[in-house]
PDB file of C-alpha atoms in Angstrom:
ATOM      1  CA  UNK A   1     124.677   7.990 -17.586  1.00  0.00           C
ATOM      2  CA  UNK A   2     128.687   6.865 -17.631  1.00  0.00           C
ATOM      3  CA  UNK A   3     128.650   8.304 -13.762  1.00  0.00           C
ATOM      4  CA  UNK A   4     125.206   6.411 -12.872  1.00  0.00           C
ATOM      5  CA  UNK A   5     126.222   3.167 -13.978  1.00  0.00           C
ATOM      6  CA  UNK A   6     129.577   3.530 -12.166  1.00  0.00           C
ATOM      7  CA  UNK A   7     127.559   4.181  -8.759  1.00  0.00           C
ATOM      8  CA  UNK A   8     125.280   0.967  -9.802  1.00  0.00           C
ATOM      9  CA  UNK A   9     128.238  -0.988  -9.944  1.00  0.00           C
ATOM     10  CA  UNK A  10     129.676   0.056  -6.620  1.00  0.00           C
ATOM     11  CA  UNK A  11     126.184  -1.411  -5.057  1.00  0.00           C
ATOM     12  CA  UNK A  12     125.918  -4.673  -3.641  1.00  0.00           C
ATOM     13  CA  UNK A  13     124.710  -7.590  -4.603  1.00  0.00           C
ATOM     14  CA  UNK A  14     121.176  -7.123  -3.273  1.00  0.00           C
ATOM     15  CA  UNK A  15     121.395  -3.422  -3.999  1.00  0.00           C
ATOM     16  CA  UNK A  16     121.802  -3.565  -7.919  1.00  0.00           C
ATOM     17  CA  UNK A  17     118.887  -5.754  -8.015  1.00  0.00           C
ATOM     18  CA  UNK A  18     116.227  -3.756  -6.373  1.00  0.00           C
ATOM     19  CA  UNK A  19     117.309  -0.767  -8.485  1.00  0.00           C
ATOM     20  CA  UNK A  20     116.813  -3.261 -11.312  1.00  0.00           C
ATOM     21  CA  UNK A  21     113.315  -4.118 -10.420  1.00  0.00           C
ATOM     22  CA  UNK A  22     112.440  -0.487  -9.624  1.00  0.00           C
ATOM     23  CA  UNK A  23     113.948   0.682 -13.562  1.00  0.00           C
ATOM     24  CA  UNK A  24     112.171  -2.460 -15.107  1.00  0.00           C
ATOM     25  CA  UNK A  25     108.920  -1.011 -13.351  1.00  0.00           C
ATOM     26  CA  UNK A  26     108.717   2.798 -13.619  1.00  0.00           C
ATOM     27  CA  UNK A  27     110.346   2.640 -16.819  1.00  0.00           C
ATOM     28  CA  UNK A  28     107.339   0.103 -18.434  1.00  0.00           C
ATOM     29  CA  UNK A  29     105.182   2.404 -16.741  1.00  0.00           C
ATOM     30  CA  UNK A  30     106.375   5.435 -18.704  1.00  0.00           C
ATOM     31  CA  UNK A  31     106.674   3.476 -21.956  1.00  0.00           C
ATOM     32  CA  UNK A  32     102.956   2.497 -20.968  1.00  0.00           C
ATOM     33  CA  UNK A  33     101.798   5.591 -21.168  1.00  0.00           C
ATOM     34  CA  UNK A  34     103.774   6.938 -24.397  1.00  0.00           C
ATOM     35  CA  UNK A  35     102.025   3.967 -25.918  1.00  0.00           C
ATOM     36  CA  UNK A  36      98.313   4.484 -24.350  1.00  0.00           C
ATOM     37  CA  UNK A  37      98.115   7.814 -25.532  1.00  0.00           C
ATOM     38  CA  UNK A  38      96.365   9.374 -27.031  1.00  0.00           C
ATOM     39  CA  UNK A  39      93.680   7.510 -26.348  1.00  0.00           C
ATOM     40  CA  UNK A  40      90.458   6.366 -24.623  1.00  0.00           C
ATOM     41  CA  UNK A  41      90.310   6.695 -20.887  1.00  0.00           C
ATOM     42  CA  UNK A  42      91.814   4.062 -18.783  1.00  0.00           C
ATOM     43  CA  UNK A  43      89.845   1.827 -16.793  1.00  0.00           C
ATOM     44  CA  UNK A  44      89.914   1.774 -12.949  1.00  0.00           C
ATOM     45  CA  UNK A  45      92.229  -1.423 -13.092  1.00  0.00           C
ATOM     46  CA  UNK A  46      94.562  -0.078 -15.589  1.00  0.00           C
ATOM     47  CA  UNK A  47      95.001   3.300 -13.261  1.00  0.00           C
ATOM     48  CA  UNK A  48      95.295   0.972 -10.250  1.00  0.00           C
ATOM     49  CA  UNK A  49      97.954  -0.441 -12.586  1.00  0.00           C
ATOM     50  CA  UNK A  50      99.500   2.174 -14.024  1.00  0.00           C
ATOM     51  CA  UNK A  51     100.140   4.339 -10.183  1.00  0.00           C
ATOM     52  CA  UNK A  52     101.425   0.975  -9.109  1.00  0.00           C
ATOM     53  CA  UNK A  53     103.966   1.162 -12.225  1.00  0.00           C
ATOM     54  CA  UNK A  54     105.071   5.345 -12.105  1.00  0.00           C
ATOM     55  CA  UNK A  55     104.614   5.345  -8.053  1.00  0.00           C
ATOM     56  CA  UNK A  56     103.950   2.450  -6.281  1.00  0.00           C
ATOM     57  CA  UNK A  57     107.056   0.775  -6.973  1.00  0.00           C
ATOM     58  CA  UNK A  58     109.126   3.616  -5.774  1.00  0.00           C
ATOM     59  CA  UNK A  59     107.283   3.272  -2.110  1.00  0.00           C
ATOM     60  CA  UNK A  60     107.876  -0.489  -2.844  1.00  0.00           C
ATOM     61  CA  UNK A  61     112.031   0.109  -3.313  1.00  0.00           C
ATOM     62  CA  UNK A  62     112.311   2.650  -0.482  1.00  0.00           C
ATOM     63  CA  UNK A  63     110.537  -0.120   2.221  1.00  0.00           C
ATOM     64  CA  UNK A  64     112.929  -3.181   0.811  1.00  0.00           C
ATOM     65  CA  UNK A  65     115.948  -0.422   0.829  1.00  0.00           C
ATOM     66  CA  UNK A  66     115.278   0.535   4.911  1.00  0.00           C
ATOM     67  CA  UNK A  67     114.710  -3.044   5.787  1.00  0.00           C
ATOM     68  CA  UNK A  68     117.782  -4.055   4.166  1.00  0.00           C
ATOM     69  CA  UNK A  69     120.036  -1.525   5.722  1.00  0.00           C
ATOM     70  CA  UNK A  70     118.304   0.341   8.469  1.00  0.00           C
ATOM     71  CA  UNK A  71     117.737  -1.427  12.296  1.00  0.00           C
ATOM     72  CA  UNK A  72     114.462  -1.377  13.504  1.00  0.00           C
ATOM     73  CA  UNK A  73     112.634  -1.236   9.847  1.00  0.00           C
ATOM     74  CA  UNK A  74     111.378  -4.742   9.240  1.00  0.00           C
ATOM     75  CA  UNK A  75     107.934  -3.745  10.987  1.00  0.00           C
ATOM     76  CA  UNK A  76     107.572  -1.809   7.815  1.00  0.00           C
ATOM     77  CA  UNK A  77     105.058  -3.120   5.451  1.00  0.00           C
ATOM     78  CA  UNK A  78     105.605  -3.316   1.606  1.00  0.00           C
ATOM     79  CA  UNK A  79     101.547  -3.007   0.719  1.00  0.00           C
ATOM     80  CA  UNK A  80     101.633   0.479   3.073  1.00  0.00           C
ATOM     81  CA  UNK A  81     104.872   1.360   1.093  1.00  0.00           C
ATOM     82  CA  UNK A  82     103.216   0.610  -2.583  1.00  0.00           C
ATOM     83  CA  UNK A  83      99.922   2.341  -1.447  1.00  0.00           C
ATOM     84  CA  UNK A  84     101.834   5.445  -0.208  1.00  0.00           C
ATOM     85  CA  UNK A  85     103.100   5.984  -3.812  1.00  0.00           C
ATOM     86  CA  UNK A  86      99.646   5.341  -5.583  1.00  0.00           C
ATOM     87  CA  UNK A  87      98.315   7.857  -3.308  1.00  0.00           C
ATOM     88  CA  UNK A  88     100.727  10.743  -4.009  1.00  0.00           C
ATOM     89  CA  UNK A  89     100.349   9.939  -7.674  1.00  0.00           C
ATOM     90  CA  UNK A  90      96.559  10.254  -7.847  1.00  0.00           C
ATOM     91  CA  UNK A  91      96.696  13.437  -6.424  1.00  0.00           C
ATOM     92  CA  UNK A  92      98.790  14.613  -8.603  1.00  0.00           C
ATOM     93  CA  UNK A  93      96.608  12.912 -11.521  1.00  0.00           C
ATOM     94  CA  UNK A  94      93.720  14.525  -9.836  1.00  0.00           C
ATOM     95  CA  UNK A  95      94.920  17.945  -9.569  1.00  0.00           C
ATOM     96  CA  UNK A  96      96.682  17.796 -12.963  1.00  0.00           C
ATOM     97  CA  UNK A  97      93.467  16.986 -15.021  1.00  0.00           C
ATOM     98  CA  UNK A  98      93.010  20.095 -17.096  1.00  0.00           C
ATOM     99  CA  UNK A  99      96.752  19.828 -18.274  1.00  0.00           C
ATOM    100  CA  UNK A 100      96.493  16.465 -19.198  1.00  0.00           C
ATOM    101  CA  UNK A 101      93.470  16.606 -21.060  1.00  0.00           C
ATOM    102  CA  UNK A 102      94.769  18.799 -23.534  1.00  0.00           C
ATOM    103  CA  UNK A 103      97.407  17.085 -24.477  1.00  0.00           C
ATOM    104  CA  UNK A 104      95.165  13.891 -25.121  1.00  0.00           C
ATOM    105  CA  UNK A 105      95.717  11.876 -21.796  1.00  0.00           C
ATOM    106  CA  UNK A 106      92.832  11.284 -19.567  1.00  0.00           C
ATOM    107  CA  UNK A 107      93.782   8.814 -16.544  1.00  0.00           C
ATOM    108  CA  UNK A 108      90.349   8.787 -14.765  1.00  0.00           C
ATOM    109  CA  UNK A 109      88.061   6.356 -15.929  1.00  0.00           C
ATOM    110  CA  UNK A 110      84.910   7.963 -17.311  1.00  0.00           C
ATOM    111  CA  UNK A 111      82.998   7.630 -20.894  1.00  0.00           C
ATOM    112  CA  UNK A 112      83.149  11.039 -22.437  1.00  0.00           C
ATOM    113  CA  UNK A 113      86.708  12.189 -21.743  1.00  0.00           C
ATOM    114  CA  UNK A 114      86.681  15.082 -24.848  1.00  0.00           C
ATOM    115  CA  UNK A 115      83.740  16.506 -22.965  1.00  0.00           C
ATOM    116  CA  UNK A 116      85.597  17.342 -19.999  1.00  0.00           C
ATOM    117  CA  UNK A 117      87.868  19.913 -21.732  1.00  0.00           C
ATOM    118  CA  UNK A 118      85.042  22.226 -20.625  1.00  0.00           C
ATOM    119  CA  UNK A 119      84.994  22.670 -16.787  1.00  0.00           C
ATOM    120  CA  UNK A 120      81.225  23.229 -16.705  1.00  0.00           C
ATOM    121  CA  UNK A 121      81.134  19.577 -17.725  1.00  0.00           C
ATOM    122  CA  UNK A 122      82.731  19.039 -14.337  1.00  0.00           C
ATOM    123  CA  UNK A 123      78.918  17.483 -12.685  1.00  0.00           C
ATOM    124  CA  UNK A 124      78.842  14.847 -15.123  1.00  0.00           C
ATOM    125  CA  UNK A 125      81.918  12.882 -13.615  1.00  0.00           C
ATOM    126  CA  UNK A 126      81.698  14.527 -10.285  1.00  0.00           C
ATOM    127  CA  UNK A 127      80.835  11.279  -8.252  1.00  0.00           C
ATOM    128  CA  UNK A 128      83.667   9.279 -10.060  1.00  0.00           C
ATOM    129  CA  UNK A 129      86.224  12.330  -9.083  1.00  0.00           C
ATOM    130  CA  UNK A 130      85.363  11.780  -5.668  1.00  0.00           C
ATOM    131  CA  UNK A 131      85.291   8.184  -5.416  1.00  0.00           C
ATOM    132  CA  UNK A 132      89.079   8.877  -6.814  1.00  0.00           C
ATOM    133  CA  UNK A 133      89.728  11.337  -4.561  1.00  0.00           C
ATOM    134  CA  UNK A 134      88.419   9.079  -2.129  1.00  0.00           C
ATOM    135  CA  UNK A 135      91.231   6.545  -2.874  1.00  0.00           C
ATOM    136  CA  UNK A 136      93.957   8.323  -2.738  1.00  0.00           C
ATOM    137  CA  UNK A 137      92.946   9.793   0.795  1.00  0.00           C
ATOM    138  CA  UNK A 138      92.933   6.335   1.704  1.00  0.00           C
ATOM    139  CA  UNK A 139      96.427   4.942   0.355  1.00  0.00           C
ATOM    140  CA  UNK A 140      97.852   8.043   2.118  1.00  0.00           C
ATOM    141  CA  UNK A 141      95.925   6.887   5.156  1.00  0.00           C
ATOM    142  CA  UNK A 142      97.942   3.636   4.630  1.00  0.00           C
ATOM    143  CA  UNK A 143     100.902   5.995   4.320  1.00  0.00           C
ATOM    144  CA  UNK A 144     100.649   7.894   7.075  1.00  0.00           C
ATOM    145  CA  UNK A 145     100.577   4.339   9.366  1.00  0.00           C
ATOM    146  CA  UNK A 146     103.692   3.778   7.467  1.00  0.00           C
ATOM    147  CA  UNK A 147     104.921   6.625   8.670  1.00  0.00           C
ATOM    148  CA  UNK A 148     104.012   6.018  12.000  1.00  0.00           C
ATOM    149  CA  UNK A 149     105.973   2.520  11.821  1.00  0.00           C
ATOM    150  CA  UNK A 150     109.843   4.392  11.513  1.00  0.00           C
ATOM    151  CA  UNK A 151     110.785   4.619  14.969  1.00  0.00           C
ATOM    152  CA  UNK A 152     110.508   7.932  16.215  1.00  0.00           C
ATOM    153  CA  UNK A 153     114.223   8.583  16.759  1.00  0.00           C
ATOM    154  CA  UNK A 154     114.918   8.406  13.035  1.00  0.00           C
ATOM    155  CA  UNK A 155     113.260  11.809  12.543  1.00  0.00           C
ATOM    156  CA  UNK A 156     114.554  12.902   8.828  1.00  0.00           C
ATOM    157  CA  UNK A 157     113.002   9.486   7.875  1.00  0.00           C
ATOM    158  CA  UNK A 158     109.951  10.147   9.295  1.00  0.00           C
ATOM    159  CA  UNK A 159     110.061  13.938   7.811  1.00  0.00           C
ATOM    160  CA  UNK A 160     110.554  12.188   4.219  1.00  0.00           C
ATOM    161  CA  UNK A 161     107.091  11.044   4.192  1.00  0.00           C
ATOM    162  CA  UNK A 162     105.264  13.302   6.547  1.00  0.00           C
ATOM    163  CA  UNK A 163     106.063  16.515   4.075  1.00  0.00           C
ATOM    164  CA  UNK A 164     104.535  14.442   0.884  1.00  0.00           C
ATOM    165  CA  UNK A 165     101.404  13.244   3.117  1.00  0.00           C
ATOM    166  CA  UNK A 166     100.394  16.239   4.677  1.00  0.00           C
ATOM    167  CA  UNK A 167     100.787  18.557   1.983  1.00  0.00           C
ATOM    168  CA  UNK A 168      98.960  15.958  -0.647  1.00  0.00           C
ATOM    169  CA  UNK A 169      96.203  15.734   1.985  1.00  0.00           C
ATOM    170  CA  UNK A 170      95.886  19.757   1.785  1.00  0.00           C
ATOM    171  CA  UNK A 171      95.559  19.236  -1.964  1.00  0.00           C
ATOM    172  CA  UNK A 172      92.563  16.857  -2.094  1.00  0.00           C
ATOM    173  CA  UNK A 173      91.247  19.378   0.774  1.00  0.00           C
ATOM    174  CA  UNK A 174      91.120  21.621  -1.857  1.00  0.00           C
ATOM    175  CA  UNK A 175      89.839  19.597  -4.963  1.00  0.00           C
ATOM    176  CA  UNK A 176      86.997  19.227  -2.925  1.00  0.00           C
ATOM    177  CA  UNK A 177      86.229  22.649  -2.962  1.00  0.00           C
ATOM    178  CA  UNK A 178      87.145  23.764  -6.515  1.00  0.00           C
ATOM    179  CA  UNK A 179      86.045  22.690  -9.601  1.00  0.00           C
ATOM    180  CA  UNK A 180      89.317  20.482 -10.863  1.00  0.00           C
ATOM    181  CA  UNK A 181      88.624  20.874 -14.171  1.00  0.00           C
ATOM    182  CA  UNK A 182      88.743  24.622 -14.511  1.00  0.00           C
ATOM    183  CA  UNK A 183      92.528  24.974 -16.240  1.00  0.00           C
ATOM    184  CA  UNK A 184      92.254  28.547 -15.119  1.00  0.00           C
ATOM    185  CA  UNK A 185      92.512  27.662 -11.401  1.00  0.00           C
ATOM    186  CA  UNK A 186      94.961  25.415 -10.445  1.00  0.00           C
ATOM    187  CA  UNK A 187      94.645  23.984  -7.136  1.00  0.00           C
ATOM    188  CA  UNK A 188      97.914  23.695  -5.477  1.00  0.00           C
ATOM    189  CA  UNK A 189      99.891  24.725  -1.790  1.00  0.00           C
ATOM    190  CA  UNK A 190     101.486  27.742  -1.318  1.00  0.00           C
ATOM    191  CA  UNK A 191     104.880  28.045  -0.771  1.00  0.00           C
ATOM    192  CA  UNK A 192     104.205  29.368   2.512  1.00  0.00           C
ATOM    193  CA  UNK A 193     101.942  26.665   3.614  1.00  0.00           C
ATOM    194  CA  UNK A 194     104.625  24.240   2.485  1.00  0.00           C
ATOM    195  CA  UNK A 195     107.106  26.406   5.265  1.00  0.00           C
ATOM    196  CA  UNK A 196     104.654  26.320   7.861  1.00  0.00           C
ATOM    197  CA  UNK A 197     104.034  22.445   7.347  1.00  0.00           C
ATOM    198  CA  UNK A 198     108.082  21.744   7.332  1.00  0.00           C
ATOM    199  CA  UNK A 199     108.420  23.754  10.443  1.00  0.00           C
ATOM    200  CA  UNK A 200     105.295  22.313  12.307  1.00  0.00           C
ATOM    201  CA  UNK A 201     105.973  18.474  11.321  1.00  0.00           C
ATOM    202  CA  UNK A 202     109.697  19.493  12.520  1.00  0.00           C
ATOM    203  CA  UNK A 203     108.495  20.102  15.976  1.00  0.00           C
ATOM    204  CA  UNK A 204     106.460  17.045  16.133  1.00  0.00           C
ATOM    205  CA  UNK A 205     107.928  14.284  14.098  1.00  0.00           C
ATOM    206  CA  UNK A 206     109.351  12.192  17.279  1.00  0.00           C
ATOM    207  CA  UNK A 207     105.768  12.353  19.245  1.00  0.00           C
ATOM    208  CA  UNK A 208     103.349  10.203  17.711  1.00  0.00           C
ATOM    209  CA  UNK A 209     100.417  11.428  19.886  1.00  0.00           C
ATOM    210  CA  UNK A 210     101.165  14.852  18.754  1.00  0.00           C
TER     211      UNK A 210
END
């Protein structure tokens, strides 16, 4: 932590403020998680707020830092950066439901979370689950618009956005075909697929049409 504080002190006043705002929000989200669970499932509003506090705020921070330090980044939209982060967090939540349920955490707004410990009961919440899959995909669509706003010659910065979006969308596609409550069959994108995504996107990242 001494090294962290030292590095923080070397930042200019604007960056220190942005880091402090981020830490205040994200640590607040972690504290909320610890105090809220175990307990009843989150409401829709609580889930949206939670995804902002632990991930959407990171997209907000990233955007403001890019705007402050990189030329050509003024067109980035903070709201799209926020939605980008929310979408990635939603994918994690929807993928990790079996594990979270077993430690007393139900982030999805359902009436009987305990019943979801049995994968056979997925049909009772499938419509809600698919609505949130759609929301995650819509957030990642906003993240894609955000990515294409980054100038094409900033290839590494683009790739830093492309990779989690493509992996997230592949995960969503698999969750649509699976029973996500089945703890024995965790949905994930394979390492080989990740390498392929990295290769393909590296070839295409500078070409918007491609």
